[in-house]
PDB file of C-alpha atoms in Angstrom:
ATOM      1  CA  MET P   8     130.703 128.076  97.164  1.00  0.00           C
ATOM      2  CA  SER P   9     133.681 130.017  95.865  1.00  0.00           C
ATOM      3  CA  LYS P  10     133.014 132.915  93.557  1.00  0.00           C
ATOM      4  CA  PHE P  11     135.769 131.515  91.318  1.00  0.00           C
ATOM      5  CA  SER P  12     135.300 128.313  89.410  1.00  0.00           C
ATOM      6  CA  LYS P  13     138.325 126.029  89.298  1.00  0.00           C
ATOM      7  CA  SER P  14     138.286 126.409  85.512  1.00  0.00           C
ATOM      8  CA  VAL P  15     138.218 130.218  85.427  1.00  0.00           C
ATOM      9  CA  LEU P  16     141.424 131.954  84.369  1.00  0.00           C
ATOM     10  CA  LEU P  17     142.509 134.369  87.065  1.00  0.00           C
ATOM     11  CA  GLU P  18     143.188 137.681  85.362  1.00  0.00           C
ATOM     12  CA  ASN P  19     144.163 140.170  88.048  1.00  0.00           C
ATOM     13  CA  ASP P  20     145.962 140.236  91.372  1.00  0.00           C
ATOM     14  CA  GLU P  21     142.746 140.532  93.379  1.00  0.00           C
ATOM     15  CA  GLN P  22     141.364 137.390  91.739  1.00  0.00           C
ATOM     16  CA  ILE P  23     144.637 135.576  92.388  1.00  0.00           C
ATOM     17  CA  ILE P  24     144.561 136.543  96.072  1.00  0.00           C
ATOM     18  CA  GLU P  25     140.933 135.448  96.397  1.00  0.00           C
ATOM     19  CA  GLY P  26     141.791 132.235  94.563  1.00  0.00           C
ATOM     20  CA  ILE P  27     144.569 131.488  97.035  1.00  0.00           C
ATOM     21  CA  LYS P  28     142.218 132.149  99.953  1.00  0.00           C
ATOM     22  CA  ASP P  29     139.660 129.786  98.395  1.00  0.00           C
ATOM     23  CA  GLY P  30     142.224 127.049  97.761  1.00  0.00           C
ATOM     24  CA  ASN P  31     142.020 127.398  93.981  1.00  0.00           C
ATOM     25  CA  SER P  32     145.103 125.686  92.543  1.00  0.00           C
ATOM     26  CA  LEU P  33     144.834 127.845  89.431  1.00  0.00           C
ATOM     27  CA  ALA P  34     145.896 130.803  91.569  1.00  0.00           C
ATOM     28  CA  ILE P  35     149.384 129.328  92.002  1.00  0.00           C
ATOM     29  CA  ASP P  36     149.537 128.626  88.267  1.00  0.00           C
ATOM     30  CA  ALA P  37     148.563 132.236  87.588  1.00  0.00           C
ATOM     31  CA  ILE P  38     151.311 133.513  89.902  1.00  0.00           C
ATOM     32  CA  TYR P  39     153.866 131.350  88.122  1.00  0.00           C
ATOM     33  CA  LYS P  40     152.776 132.405  84.635  1.00  0.00           C
ATOM     34  CA  ARG P  41     152.594 136.079  85.542  1.00  0.00           C
ATOM     35  CA  TYR P  42     155.707 136.557  87.668  1.00  0.00           C
ATOM     36  CA  TYR P  43     158.214 133.781  86.987  1.00  0.00           C
ATOM     37  CA  PRO P  44     159.559 135.244  83.705  1.00  0.00           C
ATOM     38  CA  SER P  45     160.494 138.579  85.281  1.00  0.00           C
ATOM     39  CA  ILE P  46     161.915 136.984  88.442  1.00  0.00           C
ATOM     40  CA  SER P  47     163.935 134.532  86.369  1.00  0.00           C
ATOM     41  CA  HIS P  48     165.236 137.322  84.146  1.00  0.00           C
ATOM     42  CA  MET P  49     166.324 139.375  87.158  1.00  0.00           C
ATOM     43  CA  ILE P  50     168.165 136.410  88.699  1.00  0.00           C
ATOM     44  CA  LEU P  51     169.872 135.498  85.422  1.00  0.00           C
ATOM     45  CA  GLN P  52     170.947 139.120  84.909  1.00  0.00           C
ATOM     46  CA  ASN P  53     172.619 139.003  88.327  1.00  0.00           C
ATOM     47  CA  ASN P  54     174.745 135.947  87.485  1.00  0.00           C
ATOM     48  CA  GLY P  55     172.278 133.421  88.857  1.00  0.00           C
ATOM     49  CA  SER P  56     171.383 130.191  87.098  1.00  0.00           C
ATOM     50  CA  GLU P  57     168.047 128.941  85.823  1.00  0.00           C
ATOM     51  CA  ASP P  58     168.036 126.335  88.605  1.00  0.00           C
ATOM     52  CA  GLU P  59     168.601 129.051  91.205  1.00  0.00           C
ATOM     53  CA  ALA P  60     165.750 131.062  89.711  1.00  0.00           C
ATOM     54  CA  LYS P  61     163.432 128.055  89.982  1.00  0.00           C
ATOM     55  CA  ASP P  62     164.510 127.372  93.567  1.00  0.00           C
ATOM     56  CA  ILE P  63     164.088 130.979  94.669  1.00  0.00           C
ATOM     57  CA  PHE P  64     160.682 131.275  93.027  1.00  0.00           C
ATOM     58  CA  GLN P  65     159.510 127.979  94.546  1.00  0.00           C
ATOM     59  CA  GLU P  66     160.609 129.053  98.022  1.00  0.00           C
ATOM     60  CA  ALA P  67     158.796 132.369  97.651  1.00  0.00           C
ATOM     61  CA  VAL P  68     155.546 130.787  96.523  1.00  0.00           C
TER      62      VAL P  68
END
């Protein structure tokens, strides 16, 4: 059994990595919540669009 419950909030990068290894879908949610705002901001600051930011982030994940 995984050491992470599907309902546990993943709080740090190590937990996220372990969650991904264990197939915990919350790990992907945690990546999105933690990193999407800064990635989106960087893309928008470099003349990208919100749609481009979403596409780039989706491809990376």
